[in-house]
Structures are given as structure tokens and as C-alpha cells.
Tab-separated table of C-alpha atoms in Angstrom:
chain	number	residue	atom	x	y	z
A	1	UNK	CA	5.442	-1.864	-3.318
A	2	UNK	CA	9.182	-2.127	-2.874
A	3	UNK	CA	11.198	1.088	-2.580
A	4	UNK	CA	14.121	1.985	-4.815
A	5	UNK	CA	16.145	5.142	-4.274
A	6	UNK	CA	19.320	6.565	-2.805
A	7	UNK	CA	17.566	8.438	0.026
A	8	UNK	CA	15.995	5.928	2.414
A	9	UNK	CA	14.031	8.657	4.212
A	10	UNK	CA	11.536	8.394	1.350
A	11	UNK	CA	11.124	4.615	1.814
A	12	UNK	CA	7.981	4.811	4.023
A	13	UNK	CA	6.154	6.340	1.056
A	14	UNK	CA	6.077	2.861	-0.497
A	15	UNK	CA	3.877	1.705	2.398
A	16	UNK	CA	1.748	4.840	2.137
A	17	UNK	CA	1.288	4.243	-1.591
A	18	UNK	CA	0.209	0.660	-0.912
A	19	UNK	CA	-2.314	1.836	1.674
A	20	UNK	CA	-3.754	4.525	-0.613
A	21	UNK	CA	-4.100	2.098	-3.507
A	22	UNK	CA	-5.680	-0.517	-1.234
A	23	UNK	CA	-8.233	2.063	-0.115
A	24	UNK	CA	-9.048	3.112	-3.674
A	25	UNK	CA	-9.420	-0.479	-4.894
A	26	UNK	CA	-11.848	-1.154	-2.049
A	27	UNK	CA	-14.215	1.635	-3.122
A	28	UNK	CA	-16.323	-0.705	-5.238
A	29	UNK	CA	-18.306	-3.738	-4.163
A	30	UNK	CA	-16.970	-5.683	-7.165
A	31	UNK	CA	-13.619	-6.308	-5.511
A	32	UNK	CA	-12.711	-7.778	-2.129
A	33	UNK	CA	-9.355	-6.336	-1.166
A	34	UNK	CA	-7.123	-7.902	1.442
A	35	UNK	CA	-5.602	-5.651	4.088
A	36	UNK	CA	-2.082	-4.420	3.438
A	37	UNK	CA	-0.762	-5.859	6.719
A	38	UNK	CA	-2.016	-9.344	5.909
A	39	UNK	CA	-0.360	-9.290	2.500
A	40	UNK	CA	2.830	-7.884	4.048
A	41	UNK	CA	3.040	-10.757	6.491
A	42	UNK	CA	2.898	-13.241	3.635
A	43	UNK	CA	5.578	-11.380	1.699
A	44	UNK	CA	7.840	-11.590	4.736
A	45	UNK	CA	7.281	-15.344	4.842
A	46	UNK	CA	8.086	-15.654	1.132
A	47	UNK	CA	11.391	-13.872	1.826
A	48	UNK	CA	11.748	-11.205	-0.835
A	49	UNK	CA	14.987	-10.981	-2.721
A	50	UNK	CA	17.363	-8.205	-1.696
A	51	UNK	CA	15.810	-5.945	-4.308
A	52	UNK	CA	12.376	-6.449	-2.794
A	53	UNK	CA	10.944	-7.453	-6.167
A	54	UNK	CA	9.000	-10.608	-6.905
A	55	UNK	CA	9.150	-12.778	-9.939
A	56	UNK	CA	5.769	-13.471	-11.523
A	57	UNK	CA	5.716	-17.079	-10.344
A	58	UNK	CA	6.487	-16.042	-6.742
A	59	UNK	CA	3.750	-13.410	-6.772
A	60	UNK	CA	1.277	-15.928	-8.189
A	61	UNK	CA	2.215	-18.486	-5.537
A	62	UNK	CA	1.731	-15.891	-2.825
A	63	UNK	CA	-1.673	-15.008	-4.242
A	64	UNK	CA	-2.750	-18.637	-4.225
A	65	UNK	CA	-1.688	-18.978	-0.590
A	66	UNK	CA	-3.808	-15.927	0.250
A	67	UNK	CA	-6.705	-17.344	-1.741
A	68	UNK	CA	-6.935	-14.391	-4.148
A	69	UNK	CA	-7.357	-14.319	-7.897
A	70	UNK	CA	-5.068	-11.360	-8.582
A	71	UNK	CA	-2.268	-9.467	-6.884
A	72	UNK	CA	-0.952	-5.979	-7.553
A	73	UNK	CA	2.752	-5.543	-6.879
A	74	UNK	CA	5.452	-3.176	-7.981
A	75	UNK	CA	8.143	-0.639	-7.201
A	76	UNK	CA	8.182	2.981	-6.045
A	77	UNK	CA	11.285	4.871	-7.216
A	78	UNK	CA	12.327	8.309	-6.019
A	79	UNK	CA	15.353	9.984	-7.567
A	80	UNK	CA	16.756	12.757	-5.422
A	81	UNK	CA	13.876	14.891	-4.236
A	82	UNK	CA	12.281	15.726	-7.572
A	83	UNK	CA	11.138	12.699	-9.595
A	84	UNK	CA	8.947	9.776	-8.581
A	85	UNK	CA	8.181	6.708	-10.647
A	86	UNK	CA	5.856	3.795	-10.083
A	87	UNK	CA	5.958	0.434	-11.808
A	88	UNK	CA	3.061	-1.905	-11.052
A	89	UNK	CA	1.692	-5.180	-12.378
A	90	UNK	CA	-1.548	-7.087	-11.980
A	91	UNK	CA	-0.562	-10.733	-11.541
A	92	UNK	CA	-2.937	-13.586	-12.314
A	93	UNK	CA	-2.624	-16.266	-9.641
A	94	UNK	CA	-4.940	-18.969	-10.975
A	95	UNK	CA	-3.265	-19.769	-14.267
A	96	UNK	CA	-0.301	-21.901	-15.165
A	97	UNK	CA	3.140	-20.342	-14.835
A	98	UNK	CA	3.551	-20.200	-18.612
A	99	UNK	CA	0.361	-18.113	-18.908
A	100	UNK	CA	1.186	-15.544	-16.215
A	101	UNK	CA	0.365	-11.992	-17.289
A	102	UNK	CA	2.997	-9.628	-15.934
A	103	UNK	CA	2.953	-6.539	-18.189
A	104	UNK	CA	3.843	-3.605	-15.938
A	105	UNK	CA	2.249	-0.166	-15.840
A	106	UNK	CA	4.865	2.598	-15.635
A	107	UNK	CA	4.078	6.126	-14.476
A	108	UNK	CA	6.396	9.042	-13.653
A	109	UNK	CA	5.906	12.565	-12.328
A	110	UNK	CA	7.222	15.165	-9.926
A	111	UNK	CA	7.409	13.840	-6.370
A	112	UNK	CA	4.917	16.493	-5.230
A	113	UNK	CA	2.392	14.897	-7.585
A	114	UNK	CA	2.620	11.429	-6.055
A	115	UNK	CA	-1.041	11.788	-5.072
A	116	UNK	CA	-2.158	12.330	-8.666
A	117	UNK	CA	0.105	9.523	-9.811
A	118	UNK	CA	-1.537	7.124	-7.333
A	119	UNK	CA	-4.975	8.027	-8.672
A	120	UNK	CA	-3.817	7.403	-12.241
A	121	UNK	CA	-2.426	4.050	-11.116
A	122	UNK	CA	-5.694	3.092	-9.422
A	123	UNK	CA	-7.680	3.777	-12.588
A	124	UNK	CA	-5.167	1.811	-14.671
A	125	UNK	CA	-5.485	-1.166	-12.322
A	126	UNK	CA	-9.278	-1.053	-12.557
A	127	UNK	CA	-8.940	-0.938	-16.338
A	128	UNK	CA	-6.549	-3.904	-16.324
A	129	UNK	CA	-9.029	-5.815	-14.160
A	130	UNK	CA	-11.763	-5.147	-16.713
A	131	UNK	CA	-13.950	-3.220	-14.268
A	132	UNK	CA	-16.003	-0.370	-15.716
A	133	UNK	CA	-16.508	2.163	-12.959
A	134	UNK	CA	-19.680	4.161	-12.496
A	135	UNK	CA	-19.527	7.946	-12.402
A	136	UNK	CA	-20.115	7.859	-8.645
A	137	UNK	CA	-17.290	5.340	-8.145
A	138	UNK	CA	-14.877	7.417	-10.219
A	139	UNK	CA	-15.728	10.483	-8.151
A	140	UNK	CA	-15.064	8.620	-4.877
A	141	UNK	CA	-11.777	7.219	-6.148
A	142	UNK	CA	-10.703	10.667	-7.388
A	143	UNK	CA	-10.936	12.164	-3.886
A	144	UNK	CA	-7.525	12.697	-2.297
A	145	UNK	CA	-6.922	11.422	1.227
A	146	UNK	CA	-4.331	14.189	1.606
A	147	UNK	CA	-2.303	16.494	-0.610
A	148	UNK	CA	0.428	17.080	1.974
A	149	UNK	CA	3.639	15.215	1.190
A	150	UNK	CA	5.012	15.669	4.755
A	151	UNK	CA	1.749	14.280	6.141
A	152	UNK	CA	1.906	11.305	3.781
A	153	UNK	CA	5.533	10.614	4.735
A	154	UNK	CA	4.647	10.712	8.436
A	155	UNK	CA	1.740	8.369	7.684
A	156	UNK	CA	4.106	5.954	5.942
A	157	UNK	CA	6.454	6.091	8.933
A	158	UNK	CA	3.482	5.208	11.114
A	159	UNK	CA	2.673	2.197	8.949
A	160	UNK	CA	6.319	1.113	9.137
A	161	UNK	CA	6.319	1.338	12.929
A	162	UNK	CA	2.983	-0.487	13.137
A	163	UNK	CA	4.360	-3.345	11.046
A	164	UNK	CA	7.291	-3.562	13.459
A	165	UNK	CA	4.959	-3.710	16.456
A	166	UNK	CA	6.114	-0.309	17.755
A	167	UNK	CA	2.631	1.035	18.456
A	168	UNK	CA	3.763	4.066	20.463
A	169	UNK	CA	5.944	5.265	17.589
A	170	UNK	CA	3.168	4.466	15.111
A	171	UNK	CA	0.602	6.494	17.058
A	172	UNK	CA	3.019	9.433	17.288
A	173	UNK	CA	3.616	9.442	13.521
A	174	UNK	CA	-0.075	9.042	12.682
A	175	UNK	CA	-0.900	11.904	15.060
A	176	UNK	CA	1.765	14.020	13.343
A	177	UNK	CA	0.231	13.240	9.951
A	178	UNK	CA	-3.187	14.291	11.235
A	179	UNK	CA	-1.744	17.519	12.648
A	180	UNK	CA	-0.020	18.339	9.356
A	181	UNK	CA	-3.297	17.771	7.514
A	182	UNK	CA	-6.406	17.870	9.726
A	183	UNK	CA	-8.457	16.569	6.781
A	184	UNK	CA	-6.357	13.386	6.561
A	185	UNK	CA	-9.047	11.178	8.101
A	186	UNK	CA	-7.180	7.915	7.552
A	187	UNK	CA	-4.289	9.176	9.698
A	188	UNK	CA	-6.611	9.791	12.648
A	189	UNK	CA	-8.247	6.413	12.084
A	190	UNK	CA	-4.884	4.625	12.047
A	191	UNK	CA	-3.841	6.438	15.219
A	192	UNK	CA	-6.912	5.145	17.029
A	193	UNK	CA	-6.249	1.656	15.647
A	194	UNK	CA	-2.656	1.429	16.904
A	195	UNK	CA	-3.550	2.908	20.282
A	196	UNK	CA	-6.093	0.109	20.666
A	197	UNK	CA	-3.482	-2.417	19.557
A	198	UNK	CA	-1.120	-1.019	22.168
A	199	UNK	CA	-3.751	-1.378	24.903
A	200	UNK	CA	-4.481	-4.957	23.868
A	201	UNK	CA	-0.785	-5.837	23.791
A	202	UNK	CA	-0.264	-4.225	27.201
A	203	UNK	CA	-3.185	-6.108	28.747
A	204	UNK	CA	-1.795	-9.546	27.930
A	205	UNK	CA	-0.649	-11.303	31.086
A	206	UNK	CA	0.814	-14.716	31.776
A	207	UNK	CA	-0.570	-16.915	34.550
A	208	UNK	CA	1.562	-19.719	35.902
A	209	UNK	CA	-0.174	-23.063	35.661
A	210	UNK	CA	-0.654	-24.899	38.994
A	211	UNK	CA	1.924	-27.582	39.697
């Protein structure tokens, strides 16, 4: 999800939204969801336009490179500190360019209700994919990871730092998210992940080859 808004302090929420949606789409065994970081690396290689938005053909090409049948991509918009909007599309990657399906889903709400908006988006994506969820699956997907906007923003800042390879900063932001909401299990999990990444990166040494 690309971010659009006049206040860039909200920008990390686009990464947090991506992570939440990825988690919710992985809660059924009928989909195999690629990790956000792997998709992000590809998007960097495809060199987004300045707006951060992909044309349908570009998204489809990226999906084919990743070896996936469908991609979800879109925009998170925050106006001031009150309104949030999400525009998302499910892109078919294995059809000809003329047959690409790129009808966006548009949702809008108060920024404090971003969590509910993400859940609505997840169910709309499942519907667009033609997947009929069981009652148990719907209950799992309906569970909130957190309902604290400050915790979610700190989590997004952690994801941003992790993507940049700044594991110390990432761990600090994930720990902050977990402190703001002790029930935010994914924040604690991400903190442990980046601390391990930091240890691995710090243990790499170079040995000079014999002459």
C-alpha cells in the first residue's frame, strides 16, 4: 500500500496495514500468502512511480515474477488527523493485459477506526477471490491484533526501520508498540525477529583469503 497524505508521520501506517492484511489473508489454508518484505523487495526493483502507485500491467508483471496468481495493491490516504481512506485492487497476473481485472475497492472511515476498516477490506478481498469462509475462519479474521492507534503507528515505524536494515531502531519501535498494547502479540514477535536479524548481521565476519 502506498501512502498519500500531507502529514508524513502517518506514512508508516501503510506498512502496518499491509502487514495486518497479509496476516488476515493467511488465516485460511486455501491461500498461500507471500511475506510483505519479499513483495516489497520486488516493488523496489520495479521502481514505483513517484506516486507509489502501480499500473495494472506493472502489478501483473510483478506478480508473475513472484510466481503468484493474484496481487493485492492499493493506497492508504489520511487527510489531516480525522479521515482515513483505503483503495485496493485484486490484480490477476496470469491473464493477458487486455483482460486484467483492476476494479478497486474503496473504503473510508475515521482514522481511529482503521482497524475496523482493515477487517472490512480483508473480507472484501476474500469475496473478490471467490473464497467462502467458514464461521471459524471469519471469527479468526475478525480478531483485532491491536486497537491502539499509537501502538500500530509504532509498529509501522518498526517495519519501516526493518526494511531499511536498521534493526536496532526496529526493535525499539516494536518494543514500544508492545508496551503501548501488551496484547499486541505481533509486535513482540517482530521485536524478537529483528533482534535475531541484528545478531546474525553482527556475527558476519570477513576472512582474508591466503595469498
